[in-house]
């Protein structure tokens, strides 16, 4: 079985770029929706999924993906409903896979690769579109 661990640093860089991009986005009115909220919610769901799946697949990353979610929230500083939707997305990703996978399987490894790819794409797209 091919490990996805060597692919993480490059893709993690994309997530970190998104966090940095969110930090430079102008401050908005408190509960006003941003045009990229749907993408942020999806990214939050992916981070929740990775937090669960990487844990059962023995990655020994601890709270890495949860910490990435916290960094995203800290950079974006959402409040009210926006914050609640981001957190709900993370929890939905975590809980959805917790109900499906109890141990690491080949299907779980495939899911990890796909979610890392999707999260990286969302991060790159958001950074390219909104970081200027």
Coordinates of N, CA and C in Angstrom, one line a residue:
X1 N 0.8 -1.2 0.0 CA 0.0 0.0 0.0 C 0.9 1.2 0.0
X2 N 0.6 2.2 -0.8 CA 1.3 3.4 -0.9 C 0.9 4.4 0.2
X3 N 1.8 5.0 0.9 CA 1.5 5.9 2.0 C 1.2 7.3 1.5
X4 N 0.3 8.0 2.1 CA 0.0 9.4 1.7 C 0.8 10.4 2.5
X5 N 1.5 9.9 3.5 CA 2.2 10.7 4.4 C 3.2 11.6 3.7
X6 N 4.0 11.2 2.7 CA 4.9 12.1 2.1 C 4.3 13.2 1.4
X7 N 3.0 13.1 1.0 CA 2.3 14.1 0.3 C 1.8 15.2 1.2
X8 N 1.7 15.1 2.4 CA 1.1 16.0 3.4 C 1.8 17.4 3.4
X9 N 3.1 17.5 3.5 CA 3.7 18.8 3.7 C 3.3 19.8 2.6
X10 N 3.4 19.4 1.3 CA 3.1 20.2 0.2 C 1.6 20.7 0.3
X11 N 0.7 19.7 0.6 CA -0.7 20.1 0.6 C -1.0 20.9 1.8
X12 N -0.4 20.6 2.9 CA -0.6 21.4 4.1 C -0.2 22.8 3.9
X13 N 0.8 23.0 3.1 CA 1.2 24.4 2.7 C 0.0 25.1 2.0
X14 N -0.8 24.5 1.2 CA -1.9 25.1 0.6 C -2.9 25.5 1.6
X15 N -3.2 24.7 2.6 CA -4.1 25.0 3.7 C -3.6 26.2 4.4
X16 N -2.3 26.2 4.7 CA -1.7 27.4 5.5 C -1.8 28.6 4.6
X17 N -1.6 28.5 3.3 CA -1.8 29.7 2.4 C -3.2 30.3 2.6
X18 N -4.2 29.4 2.6 CA -5.6 29.8 2.8 C -5.7 30.6 4.1
X19 N -5.2 30.0 5.2 CA -5.3 30.7 6.5 C -4.7 32.1 6.4
X20 N -3.5 32.2 5.8 CA -2.9 33.5 5.6 C -3.7 34.4 4.8
X21 N -4.3 33.9 3.7 CA -5.1 34.7 2.8 C -6.3 35.2 3.6
X22 N -6.9 34.4 4.4 CA -8.1 34.9 5.2 C -7.7 36.0 6.2
X23 N -6.5 35.9 6.6 CA -6.0 37.0 7.6 C -5.9 38.3 6.9
X24 N -5.7 38.4 5.6 CA -5.6 39.7 4.9 C -6.8 40.1 4.2
X25 N -7.9 39.3 4.3 CA -9.2 39.8 3.7 C -9.7 40.9 4.6
X26 N -10.3 41.9 4.0 CA -10.8 43.1 4.8 C -11.9 42.6 5.8
X27 N -11.9 43.3 6.9 CA -12.9 43.0 7.9 C -14.3 43.3 7.4
X28 N -15.2 42.4 7.7 CA -16.6 42.6 7.2 C -17.5 42.8 8.4
X29 N -18.7 43.3 8.1 CA -19.7 43.4 9.2 C -19.9 42.1 9.9
X30 N -20.3 42.1 11.1 CA -20.3 40.9 11.9 C -21.0 39.7 11.3
X31 N -22.1 39.5 11.0 CA -22.7 38.3 10.5 C -22.9 38.3 9.0
X32 N -22.3 39.2 8.3 CA -22.5 39.3 6.9 C -21.8 38.1 6.2
X33 N -22.5 37.5 5.3 CA -22.0 36.3 4.6 C -20.9 36.8 3.6
X34 N -19.8 36.1 3.5 CA -18.8 36.4 2.6 C -19.0 35.5 1.3
X35 N -18.6 36.0 0.2 CA -18.8 35.2 -1.1 C -18.2 33.8 -1.0
X36 N -17.2 33.6 -0.2 CA -16.5 32.4 -0.1 C -16.9 31.5 1.1
X37 N -18.0 31.9 1.8 CA -18.4 31.1 2.9 C -18.7 29.6 2.6
X38 N -19.3 29.4 1.5 CA -19.5 28.0 1.1 C -18.3 27.2 1.0
X39 N -17.2 27.8 0.4 CA -16.0 27.1 0.3 C -15.3 26.9 1.7
X40 N -15.4 27.9 2.6 CA -14.9 27.8 3.9 C -15.6 26.7 4.7
X41 N -16.9 26.6 4.5 CA -17.6 25.5 5.2 C -17.2 24.2 4.7
X42 N -17.0 24.1 3.4 CA -16.6 22.8 2.9 C -15.2 22.4 3.4
X43 N -14.3 23.4 3.4 CA -13.0 23.2 3.9 C -13.0 22.8 5.4
X44 N -13.9 23.4 6.1 CA -14.0 23.0 7.6 C -14.5 21.5 7.7
X45 N -15.4 21.1 6.8 CA -15.9 19.7 6.8 C -14.7 18.8 6.4
X46 N -13.9 19.2 5.5 CA -12.8 18.3 5.1 C -11.8 18.2 6.2
X47 N -11.5 19.3 6.9 CA -10.6 19.3 8.1 C -11.1 18.4 9.2
X48 N -12.4 18.4 9.4 CA -13.0 17.5 10.4 C -12.9 16.0 10.0
X49 N -13.1 15.8 8.7 CA -12.9 14.4 8.1 C -11.5 13.9 8.3
X50 N -10.5 14.8 8.0 CA -9.1 14.4 8.1 C -8.7 14.2 9.5
X51 N -9.3 15.0 10.4 CA -9.0 14.9 11.9 C -9.4 13.5 12.3
X52 N -10.5 13.0 11.9 CA -10.9 11.7 12.3 C -10.2 10.6 11.6
X53 N -10.2 10.6 10.2 CA -9.6 9.5 9.5 C -8.1 9.4 9.7
X54 N -7.3 10.5 9.7 CA -5.9 10.4 10.0 C -5.6 9.8 11.3
X55 N -6.5 10.1 12.3 CA -6.3 9.5 13.6 C -6.5 8.0 13.6
X56 N -7.5 7.5 13.0 CA -7.7 6.0 13.0 C -6.7 5.3 12.1
X57 N -6.1 6.1 11.2 CA -5.1 5.4 10.3 C -3.7 5.6 10.8
X58 N -3.5 5.9 12.1 CA -2.2 5.9 12.7 C -1.2 6.9 12.3
X59 N -1.7 8.1 11.9 CA -0.8 9.1 11.5 C 0.0 9.8 12.6
X60 N -0.4 9.6 13.8 CA 0.3 10.2 15.0 C 0.4 11.7 14.8
X61 N -0.6 12.3 14.3 CA -0.6 13.8 14.1 C -1.3 14.5 15.3
X62 N -1.9 13.8 16.2 CA -2.6 14.4 17.3 C -3.7 15.3 16.8
X63 N -3.7 16.5 17.3 CA -4.7 17.5 17.0 C -4.4 18.4 15.8
X64 N -3.5 17.9 14.9 CA -3.0 18.8 13.8 C -4.2 19.3 13.0
X65 N -5.1 18.5 12.6 CA -6.2 19.0 11.7 C -7.2 19.8 12.5
X66 N -7.4 19.5 13.7 CA -8.3 20.4 14.5 C -7.6 21.8 14.7
X67 N -6.3 21.7 14.9 CA -5.5 23.0 15.1 C -5.6 23.8 13.8
X68 N -5.6 23.1 12.6 CA -5.7 23.8 11.3 C -7.1 24.5 11.3
X69 N -8.1 23.8 11.8 CA -9.4 24.4 11.8 C -9.4 25.6 12.7
X70 N -8.8 25.5 13.9 CA -8.8 26.7 14.8 C -8.0 27.8 14.1
X71 N -6.9 27.5 13.4 CA -6.2 28.6 12.7 C -7.1 29.3 11.7
X72 N -7.9 28.5 11.0 CA -8.8 29.0 10.0 C -9.8 30.0 10.6
X73 N -10.4 29.5 11.7 CA -11.3 30.4 12.5 C -10.6 31.6 13.0
X74 N -9.5 31.5 13.5 CA -8.7 32.6 14.1 C -8.4 33.6 13.0
X75 N -8.0 33.1 11.8 CA -7.7 34.0 10.7 C -8.9 34.7 10.1
X76 N -10.0 34.0 10.0 CA -11.3 34.5 9.4 C -12.1 35.3 10.4
X77 N -12.0 35.0 11.7 CA -12.7 35.6 12.8 C -14.2 35.8 12.6
X78 N -14.8 34.7 12.2 CA -16.3 34.7 12.0 C -17.0 34.9 13.4
X79 N -18.2 35.4 13.3 CA -19.0 35.5 14.6 C -20.4 35.0 14.3
X80 N -21.1 34.7 15.3 CA -22.5 34.4 15.2 C -22.7 33.2 14.3
X81 N -23.6 33.3 13.3 CA -24.0 32.2 12.5 C -22.9 31.7 11.6
X82 N -22.0 32.6 11.1 CA -20.9 32.2 10.3 C -19.9 31.3 11.1
X83 N -19.6 31.6 12.3 CA -18.8 30.8 13.1 C -19.5 29.4 13.4
X84 N -20.7 29.5 13.7 CA -21.5 28.3 14.0 C -21.5 27.3 12.8
X85 N -21.6 27.9 11.6 CA -21.7 27.1 10.4 C -20.3 26.4 10.1
X86 N -19.2 27.2 10.4 CA -17.9 26.6 10.1 C -17.6 25.5 11.1
X87 N -18.0 25.7 12.4 CA -17.8 24.6 13.4 C -18.7 23.4 13.1
X88 N -19.9 23.7 12.7 CA -20.8 22.6 12.3 C -20.3 21.8 11.1
X89 N -19.6 22.4 10.2 CA -19.0 21.7 9.1 C -17.9 20.8 9.5
X90 N -17.1 21.3 10.4 CA -16.0 20.5 10.9 C -16.6 19.3 11.7
X91 N -17.6 19.5 12.5 CA -18.2 18.4 13.3 C -18.9 17.4 12.3
X92 N -19.5 17.9 11.3 CA -20.2 17.0 10.3 C -19.2 16.1 9.6
X93 N -18.1 16.7 9.3 CA -17.0 15.8 8.6 C -16.5 14.8 9.6
X94 N -16.2 15.2 10.8 CA -15.7 14.2 11.8 C -16.8 13.1 12.1
X95 N -18.0 13.6 12.4 CA -19.0 12.6 12.9 C -19.5 11.7 11.7
X96 N -19.5 12.2 10.5 CA -19.9 11.4 9.4 C -19.0 10.2 9.2
X97 N -17.7 10.4 9.3 CA -16.8 9.3 9.1 C -16.6 8.5 10.3
X98 N -16.9 9.0 11.5 CA -16.8 8.3 12.7 C -17.9 7.2 12.7
X99 N -19.0 7.5 12.1 CA -20.1 6.5 12.0 C -19.8 5.4 10.9
X100 N -19.0 5.7 10.0 CA -18.7 4.8 8.9 C -17.5 3.9 9.1
X101 N -16.4 4.5 9.7 CA -15.1 3.8 9.8 C -14.8 3.7 11.3
X102 N -14.5 2.5 11.7 CA -14.0 2.2 13.1 C -12.5 2.0 13.1
X103 N -12.0 1.5 12.0 CA -10.6 1.2 11.8 C -10.2 1.7 10.4
X104 N -8.9 1.8 10.3 CA -8.3 2.2 9.0 C -8.5 1.1 8.0
X105 N -9.0 1.4 6.8 CA -9.2 0.5 5.8 C -8.6 1.1 4.5
X106 N -8.4 0.3 3.4 CA -8.0 0.8 2.2 C -8.9 1.9 1.7
X107 N -10.2 1.8 1.9 CA -11.2 2.8 1.5 C -11.0 4.1 2.3
X108 N -10.6 4.0 3.6 CA -10.3 5.2 4.4 C -9.1 5.9 3.8
X109 N -8.1 5.1 3.4 CA -6.9 5.7 2.9 C -7.2 6.5 1.6
X110 N -8.1 5.9 0.7 CA -8.5 6.5 -0.5 C -9.2 7.8 -0.2
X111 N -10.1 7.8 0.8 CA -10.8 9.0 1.2 C -9.9 10.0 1.7
X112 N -8.9 9.7 2.5 CA -7.9 10.6 3.0 C -7.2 11.4 1.8
X113 N -6.8 10.6 0.8 CA -6.1 11.2 -0.4 C -7.1 12.1 -1.1
X114 N -8.3 11.7 -1.3 CA -9.3 12.5 -2.0 C -9.6 13.8 -1.3
X115 N -9.7 13.7 0.0 CA -10.0 14.9 0.8 C -8.8 15.9 0.9
X116 N -7.7 15.3 1.0 CA -6.5 16.2 0.9 C -6.4 16.9 -0.4
X117 N -6.7 16.2 -1.5 CA -6.7 16.8 -2.8 C -7.7 17.9 -2.9
X118 N -8.9 17.6 -2.4 CA -10.0 18.6 -2.5 C -9.7 19.8 -1.6
X119 N -9.3 19.6 -0.4 CA -8.9 20.7 0.5 C -7.8 21.6 -0.1
X120 N -6.9 20.9 -0.7 CA -5.8 21.7 -1.4 C -6.3 22.5 -2.5
X121 N -7.2 22.0 -3.3 CA -7.8 22.7 -4.4 C -8.6 23.9 -3.9
X122 N -9.4 23.7 -2.9 CA -10.2 24.8 -2.4 C -9.3 25.9 -1.8
X123 N -8.2 25.5 -1.1 CA -7.3 26.5 -0.6 C -6.6 27.3 -1.7
X124 N -6.1 26.6 -2.7 CA -5.5 27.3 -3.8 C -6.4 28.2 -4.5
X125 N -7.6 27.8 -4.8 CA -8.6 28.6 -5.5 C -9.0 29.8 -4.7
X126 N -9.2 29.7 -3.4 CA -9.6 30.8 -2.5 C -8.4 31.8 -2.4
X127 N -7.2 31.3 -2.3 CA -6.1 32.1 -2.2 C -5.9 32.9 -3.5
X128 N -6.0 32.2 -4.6 CA -5.8 32.9 -5.9 C -6.9 34.0 -6.1
X129 N -8.1 33.7 -5.6 CA -9.2 34.6 -5.9 C -9.3 35.8 -4.9
X130 N -9.0 35.5 -3.7 CA -9.3 36.6 -2.7 C -8.1 37.1 -1.9
X131 N -6.9 36.6 -2.2 CA -5.7 37.1 -1.5 C -5.1 38.4 -2.0
X132 N -5.6 38.8 -3.2 CA -5.0 40.0 -3.8 C -5.5 41.2 -3.1

